[in-house]
Amino acid sequence: FYADFHPRKGKQGGAWMTEYQGQWIDKKGENVRPHVSVVMNLTKPTAEKPALLTLGEVETFLHEFGHSLHGMFANTRFESLSGTNVWWDFVELPSQFMENYAVEKDFLRTFAFHYKTGEPLPDELIDRIAKSRNFMVAYGCMRQVSFGLLDMAYYTQSKPFTDDIIPFEKKAWEKAMVLPQLPDTCMTVQFSHIMAGGYAAGYYSYKWAEVLDADAFSVFKKNGIFDKKTAQSFRDNILSKGGTEHPMTLYKRFRGGEPTIDALLERNGIKKKQDC
Ligand SMILES: [Zn+2]
């Protein structure tokens, strides 16, 4: 595992996980281990201050570290099916799953102390951060769904398309529209994810990954966020398997069933939590 945390001259901005070498098992049966890296551009430390991370930076790190775990725990025969080489709508499960830890008190208590006084992050502040994440979340959800519907409407066309795109667009996302569309606007022409961003017919995967990560994390919430047995099962059934089997088969082996949207709705505060 290689960590490249801070910006320097000539380094690309942003954050990502990368593999210098994937995992595979060679002809002699030797398990060739992966070389995985998390690249970030975190605020640099200065002479007076250590590198104090923003919540966003912590979340980004957890996200990329989730991808890294997928790479590092890989244990499959072929490199092309190893680690993060999974179906498009499954690749963000390990990364988004890890983001859940960012507002978990038991996790924050392991490292989030004031750099001068050593005081832990107050519970009340953590609760407020968790709550603020749900600001406008239902509207954001419907917006994501509407984009997914529009993307799918284009990619399920079977004949050459010559109609007016404005009414086409309106009809495509009608079911998920919360507010009336502004006149003379058209999302399609500026929606690069659909036409050129590589997401063709896969835009829904953003929301789908949230369904998966919330559902998976709900098992940890129930058993304890550091529960070894649950973590081992997540590793054995999902993280180590790469793309060797259908994602739903892997997921069901971990979860004992298909995911539902309940955990996501509960996390978002849209649905009341069940007592269990
Ligand atoms: Zn990601």
PDB file of N, CA, C and O in Angstrom, residues 87-94 96-97 100 204-219 234 238 247-248 251-252 254-255 257-261 263-264 267:
ATOM      1  N   TRP A  87     -18.299  -5.286 -12.180  1.00  0.00           N
ATOM      2  CA  TRP A  87     -19.268  -4.549 -12.982  1.00  0.00           C
ATOM      3  C   TRP A  87     -19.363  -3.103 -12.504  1.00  0.00           C
ATOM      4  O   TRP A  87     -19.224  -2.801 -11.326  1.00  0.00           O
ATOM      5  N   TRP A  88     -19.644  -2.266 -13.473  1.00  0.00           N
ATOM      6  CA  TRP A  88     -19.698  -0.808 -13.282  1.00  0.00           C
ATOM      7  C   TRP A  88     -20.530  -0.401 -12.053  1.00  0.00           C
ATOM      8  O   TRP A  88     -20.140   0.461 -11.281  1.00  0.00           O
ATOM      9  N   ASP A  89     -21.692  -1.042 -11.897  1.00  0.00           N
ATOM     10  CA  ASP A  89     -22.584  -0.593 -10.818  1.00  0.00           C
ATOM     11  C   ASP A  89     -22.299  -1.288  -9.487  1.00  0.00           C
ATOM     12  O   ASP A  89     -23.100  -1.234  -8.568  1.00  0.00           O
ATOM     13  N   PHE A  90     -21.137  -1.907  -9.380  1.00  0.00           N
ATOM     14  CA  PHE A  90     -20.767  -2.576  -8.131  1.00  0.00           C
ATOM     15  C   PHE A  90     -19.467  -2.007  -7.564  1.00  0.00           C
ATOM     16  O   PHE A  90     -19.147  -2.203  -6.401  1.00  0.00           O
ATOM     17  N   VAL A  91     -18.749  -1.272  -8.404  1.00  0.00           N
ATOM     18  CA  VAL A  91     -17.394  -0.858  -8.039  1.00  0.00           C
ATOM     19  C   VAL A  91     -17.373   0.179  -6.909  1.00  0.00           C
ATOM     20  O   VAL A  91     -16.406   0.273  -6.169  1.00  0.00           O
ATOM     21  N   GLU A  92     -18.468   0.922  -6.753  1.00  0.00           N
ATOM     22  CA  GLU A  92     -18.476   1.954  -5.707  1.00  0.00           C
ATOM     23  C   GLU A  92     -19.020   1.449  -4.366  1.00  0.00           C
ATOM     24  O   GLU A  92     -19.148   2.220  -3.429  1.00  0.00           O
ATOM     25  N   LEU A  93     -19.347   0.172  -4.289  1.00  0.00           N
ATOM     26  CA  LEU A  93     -19.839  -0.328  -2.994  1.00  0.00           C
ATOM     27  C   LEU A  93     -18.751  -0.251  -1.903  1.00  0.00           C
ATOM     28  O   LEU A  93     -18.978   0.356  -0.859  1.00  0.00           O
ATOM     29  N   PRO A  94     -17.563  -0.830  -2.116  1.00  0.00           N
ATOM     30  CA  PRO A  94     -16.571  -0.782  -1.040  1.00  0.00           C
ATOM     31  C   PRO A  94     -16.168   0.652  -0.661  1.00  0.00           C
ATOM     32  O   PRO A  94     -15.944   0.953   0.515  1.00  0.00           O
ATOM     33  N   GLN A  96     -17.953   3.633  -1.106  1.00  0.00           N
ATOM     34  CA  GLN A  96     -19.015   4.377  -0.426  1.00  0.00           C
ATOM     35  C   GLN A  96     -19.355   3.751   0.924  1.00  0.00           C
ATOM     36  O   GLN A  96     -19.729   4.449   1.863  1.00  0.00           O
ATOM     37  N   PHE A  97     -19.166   2.463   1.022  1.00  0.00           N
ATOM     38  CA  PHE A  97     -19.358   1.787   2.305  1.00  0.00           C
ATOM     39  C   PHE A  97     -18.446   2.426   3.366  1.00  0.00           C
ATOM     40  O   PHE A  97     -18.876   2.738   4.474  1.00  0.00           O
ATOM     41  N   ASN A 100     -19.292   5.709   5.282  1.00  0.00           N
ATOM     42  CA  ASN A 100     -20.211   5.677   6.414  1.00  0.00           C
ATOM     43  C   ASN A 100     -19.493   5.891   7.750  1.00  0.00           C
ATOM     44  O   ASN A 100     -20.077   6.396   8.704  1.00  0.00           O
ATOM     45  N   TYR A 204     -27.407   5.548 -13.308  1.00  0.00           N
ATOM     46  CA  TYR A 204     -28.135   5.053 -12.133  1.00  0.00           C
ATOM     47  C   TYR A 204     -27.199   4.470 -11.075  1.00  0.00           C
ATOM     48  O   TYR A 204     -27.564   4.330  -9.910  1.00  0.00           O
ATOM     49  N   SER A 205     -25.990   4.111 -11.505  1.00  0.00           N
ATOM     50  CA  SER A 205     -25.093   3.415 -10.579  1.00  0.00           C
ATOM     51  C   SER A 205     -24.720   4.266  -9.365  1.00  0.00           C
ATOM     52  O   SER A 205     -24.391   3.735  -8.315  1.00  0.00           O
ATOM     53  N   TYR A 206     -24.780   5.588  -9.493  1.00  0.00           N
ATOM     54  CA  TYR A 206     -24.528   6.446  -8.322  1.00  0.00           C
ATOM     55  C   TYR A 206     -25.535   6.135  -7.211  1.00  0.00           C
ATOM     56  O   TYR A 206     -25.176   5.933  -6.059  1.00  0.00           O
ATOM     57  N   LYS A 207     -26.800   6.137  -7.584  1.00  0.00           N
ATOM     58  CA  LYS A 207     -27.846   5.916  -6.584  1.00  0.00           C
ATOM     59  C   LYS A 207     -27.852   4.454  -6.133  1.00  0.00           C
ATOM     60  O   LYS A 207     -28.057   4.157  -4.969  1.00  0.00           O
ATOM     61  N   TRP A 208     -27.630   3.569  -7.086  1.00  0.00           N
ATOM     62  CA  TRP A 208     -27.626   2.139  -6.769  1.00  0.00           C
ATOM     63  C   TRP A 208     -26.525   1.810  -5.765  1.00  0.00           C
ATOM     64  O   TRP A 208     -26.727   1.034  -4.823  1.00  0.00           O
ATOM     65  N   ALA A 209     -25.370   2.427  -5.940  1.00  0.00           N
ATOM     66  CA  ALA A 209     -24.263   2.191  -5.008  1.00  0.00           C
ATOM     67  C   ALA A 209     -24.644   2.665  -3.608  1.00  0.00           C
ATOM     68  O   ALA A 209     -24.252   2.059  -2.613  1.00  0.00           O
ATOM     69  N   GLU A 210     -25.418   3.740  -3.531  1.00  0.00           N
ATOM     70  CA  GLU A 210     -25.879   4.221  -2.218  1.00  0.00           C
ATOM     71  C   GLU A 210     -26.821   3.212  -1.568  1.00  0.00           C
ATOM     72  O   GLU A 210     -26.776   3.003  -0.359  1.00  0.00           O
ATOM     73  N   VAL A 211     -27.686   2.627  -2.381  1.00  0.00           N
ATOM     74  CA  VAL A 211     -28.591   1.596  -1.856  1.00  0.00           C
ATOM     75  C   VAL A 211     -27.753   0.464  -1.261  1.00  0.00           C
ATOM     76  O   VAL A 211     -27.973   0.021  -0.132  1.00  0.00           O
ATOM     77  N   LEU A 212     -26.748   0.025  -2.034  1.00  0.00           N
ATOM     78  CA  LEU A 212     -25.894  -1.079  -1.587  1.00  0.00           C
ATOM     79  C   LEU A 212     -25.090  -0.704  -0.347  1.00  0.00           C
ATOM     80  O   LEU A 212     -25.024  -1.469   0.613  1.00  0.00           O
ATOM     81  N   ASP A 213     -24.465   0.492  -0.364  1.00  0.00           N
ATOM     82  CA  ASP A 213     -23.575   0.800   0.760  1.00  0.00           C
ATOM     83  C   ASP A 213     -24.373   1.011   2.045  1.00  0.00           C
ATOM     84  O   ASP A 213     -23.934   0.615   3.119  1.00  0.00           O
ATOM     85  N   ALA A 214     -25.551   1.619   1.938  1.00  0.00           N
ATOM     86  CA  ALA A 214     -26.370   1.825   3.140  1.00  0.00           C
ATOM     87  C   ALA A 214     -26.877   0.487   3.667  1.00  0.00           C
ATOM     88  O   ALA A 214     -26.858   0.228   4.868  1.00  0.00           O
ATOM     89  N   ASP A 215     -27.296  -0.381   2.756  1.00  0.00           N
ATOM     90  CA  ASP A 215     -27.804  -1.689   3.157  1.00  0.00           C
ATOM     91  C   ASP A 215     -26.691  -2.522   3.806  1.00  0.00           C
ATOM     92  O   ASP A 215     -26.891  -3.135   4.852  1.00  0.00           O
ATOM     93  N   ALA A 216     -25.507  -2.504   3.196  1.00  0.00           N
ATOM     94  CA  ALA A 216     -24.380  -3.265   3.748  1.00  0.00           C
ATOM     95  C   ALA A 216     -23.974  -2.698   5.114  1.00  0.00           C
ATOM     96  O   ALA A 216     -23.723  -3.442   6.062  1.00  0.00           O
ATOM     97  N   PHE A 217     -23.925  -1.371   5.200  1.00  0.00           N
ATOM     98  CA  PHE A 217     -23.491  -0.768   6.466  1.00  0.00           C
ATOM     99  C   PHE A 217     -24.506  -1.007   7.581  1.00  0.00           C
ATOM    100  O   PHE A 217     -24.130  -1.057   8.757  1.00  0.00           O
ATOM    101  N   SER A 218     -25.774  -1.192   7.215  1.00  0.00           N
ATOM    102  CA  SER A 218     -26.785  -1.427   8.242  1.00  0.00           C
ATOM    103  C   SER A 218     -26.494  -2.729   9.003  1.00  0.00           C
ATOM    104  O   SER A 218     -26.841  -2.865  10.170  1.00  0.00           O
ATOM    105  N   VAL A 219     -25.840  -3.677   8.348  1.00  0.00           N
ATOM    106  CA  VAL A 219     -25.457  -4.923   9.031  1.00  0.00           C
ATOM    107  C   VAL A 219     -24.401  -4.609  10.095  1.00  0.00           C
ATOM    108  O   VAL A 219     -24.444  -5.121  11.216  1.00  0.00           O
ATOM    109  N   PHE A 234     -17.698  -9.658   5.033  1.00  0.00           N
ATOM    110  CA  PHE A 234     -17.655  -8.648   3.965  1.00  0.00           C
ATOM    111  C   PHE A 234     -16.392  -8.857   3.114  1.00  0.00           C
ATOM    112  O   PHE A 234     -16.425  -8.798   1.897  1.00  0.00           O
ATOM    113  N   ILE A 238     -17.227 -10.426  -0.489  1.00  0.00           N
ATOM    114  CA  ILE A 238     -17.260  -9.341  -1.470  1.00  0.00           C
ATOM    115  C   ILE A 238     -15.864  -8.843  -1.846  1.00  0.00           C
ATOM    116  O   ILE A 238     -15.457  -8.909  -3.006  1.00  0.00           O
ATOM    117  N   PRO A 247     -22.357  -9.811  -9.164  1.00  0.00           N
ATOM    118  CA  PRO A 247     -22.380  -9.001  -7.936  1.00  0.00           C
ATOM    119  C   PRO A 247     -23.524  -9.366  -6.977  1.00  0.00           C
ATOM    120  O   PRO A 247     -23.322  -9.394  -5.769  1.00  0.00           O
ATOM    121  N   MET A 248     -24.681  -9.658  -7.524  1.00  0.00           N
ATOM    122  CA  MET A 248     -25.813  -9.962  -6.639  1.00  0.00           C
ATOM    123  C   MET A 248     -25.591 -11.278  -5.895  1.00  0.00           C
ATOM    124  O   MET A 248     -25.986 -11.410  -4.737  1.00  0.00           O
ATOM    125  N   TYR A 251     -23.193 -10.392  -3.159  1.00  0.00           N
ATOM    126  CA  TYR A 251     -23.849  -9.570  -2.148  1.00  0.00           C
ATOM    127  C   TYR A 251     -24.771 -10.394  -1.258  1.00  0.00           C
ATOM    128  O   TYR A 251     -24.775 -10.260  -0.031  1.00  0.00           O
ATOM    129  N   LYS A 252     -25.520 -11.269  -1.910  1.00  0.00           N
ATOM    130  CA  LYS A 252     -26.471 -12.085  -1.141  1.00  0.00           C
ATOM    131  C   LYS A 252     -25.761 -13.025  -0.170  1.00  0.00           C
ATOM    132  O   LYS A 252     -26.272 -13.324   0.897  1.00  0.00           O
ATOM    133  N   PHE A 254     -23.108 -12.310   1.442  1.00  0.00           N
ATOM    134  CA  PHE A 254     -22.759 -11.498   2.612  1.00  0.00           C
ATOM    135  C   PHE A 254     -24.002 -11.142   3.422  1.00  0.00           C
ATOM    136  O   PHE A 254     -24.047 -11.282   4.636  1.00  0.00           O
ATOM    137  N   ARG A 255     -25.047 -10.744   2.708  1.00  0.00           N
ATOM    138  CA  ARG A 255     -26.199 -10.120   3.352  1.00  0.00           C
ATOM    139  C   ARG A 255     -27.285 -11.118   3.731  1.00  0.00           C
ATOM    140  O   ARG A 255     -28.128 -10.844   4.570  1.00  0.00           O
ATOM    141  N   GLY A 257     -29.542 -11.953   1.629  1.00  0.00           N
ATOM    142  CA  GLY A 257     -30.696 -11.598   0.799  1.00  0.00           C
ATOM    143  C   GLY A 257     -30.366 -10.408  -0.076  1.00  0.00           C
ATOM    144  O   GLY A 257     -29.261  -9.858   0.012  1.00  0.00           O
ATOM    145  N   GLU A 258     -31.304 -10.013  -0.918  1.00  0.00           N
ATOM    146  CA  GLU A 258     -31.068  -8.851  -1.775  1.00  0.00           C
ATOM    147  C   GLU A 258     -31.169  -7.566  -0.964  1.00  0.00           C
ATOM    148  O   GLU A 258     -31.859  -7.529   0.051  1.00  0.00           O
ATOM    149  N   PRO A 259     -30.485  -6.515  -1.413  1.00  0.00           N
ATOM    150  CA  PRO A 259     -30.586  -5.256  -0.668  1.00  0.00           C
ATOM    151  C   PRO A 259     -31.966  -4.629  -0.837  1.00  0.00           C
ATOM    152  O   PRO A 259     -32.627  -4.853  -1.847  1.00  0.00           O
ATOM    153  N   THR A 260     -32.381  -3.860   0.158  1.00  0.00           N
ATOM    154  CA  THR A 260     -33.619  -3.078   0.030  1.00  0.00           C
ATOM    155  C   THR A 260     -33.246  -1.597   0.159  1.00  0.00           C
ATOM    156  O   THR A 260     -32.132  -1.273   0.573  1.00  0.00           O
ATOM    157  N   ILE A 261     -34.204  -0.720  -0.156  1.00  0.00           N
ATOM    158  CA  ILE A 261     -33.899   0.715  -0.058  1.00  0.00           C
ATOM    159  C   ILE A 261     -34.097   1.255   1.361  1.00  0.00           C
ATOM    160  O   ILE A 261     -33.818   2.412   1.632  1.00  0.00           O
ATOM    161  N   ALA A 263     -32.574   0.902   4.333  1.00  0.00           N
ATOM    162  CA  ALA A 263     -31.446   1.450   5.092  1.00  0.00           C
ATOM    163  C   ALA A 263     -31.053   2.827   4.563  1.00  0.00           C
ATOM    164  O   ALA A 263     -30.705   3.726   5.339  1.00  0.00           O
ATOM    165  N   LEU A 264     -31.113   3.008   3.264  1.00  0.00           N
ATOM    166  CA  LEU A 264     -30.776   4.312   2.681  1.00  0.00           C
ATOM    167  C   LEU A 264     -31.806   5.364   3.087  1.00  0.00           C
ATOM    168  O   LEU A 264     -31.450   6.472   3.495  1.00  0.00           O
ATOM    169  N   ARG A 267     -31.140   6.196   6.703  1.00  0.00           N
ATOM    170  CA  ARG A 267     -29.933   7.018   6.863  1.00  0.00           C
ATOM    171  C   ARG A 267     -30.204   8.454   6.435  1.00  0.00           C
ATOM    172  O   ARG A 267     -29.728   9.401   7.046  1.00  0.00           O
TER     173      ARG A 267
END
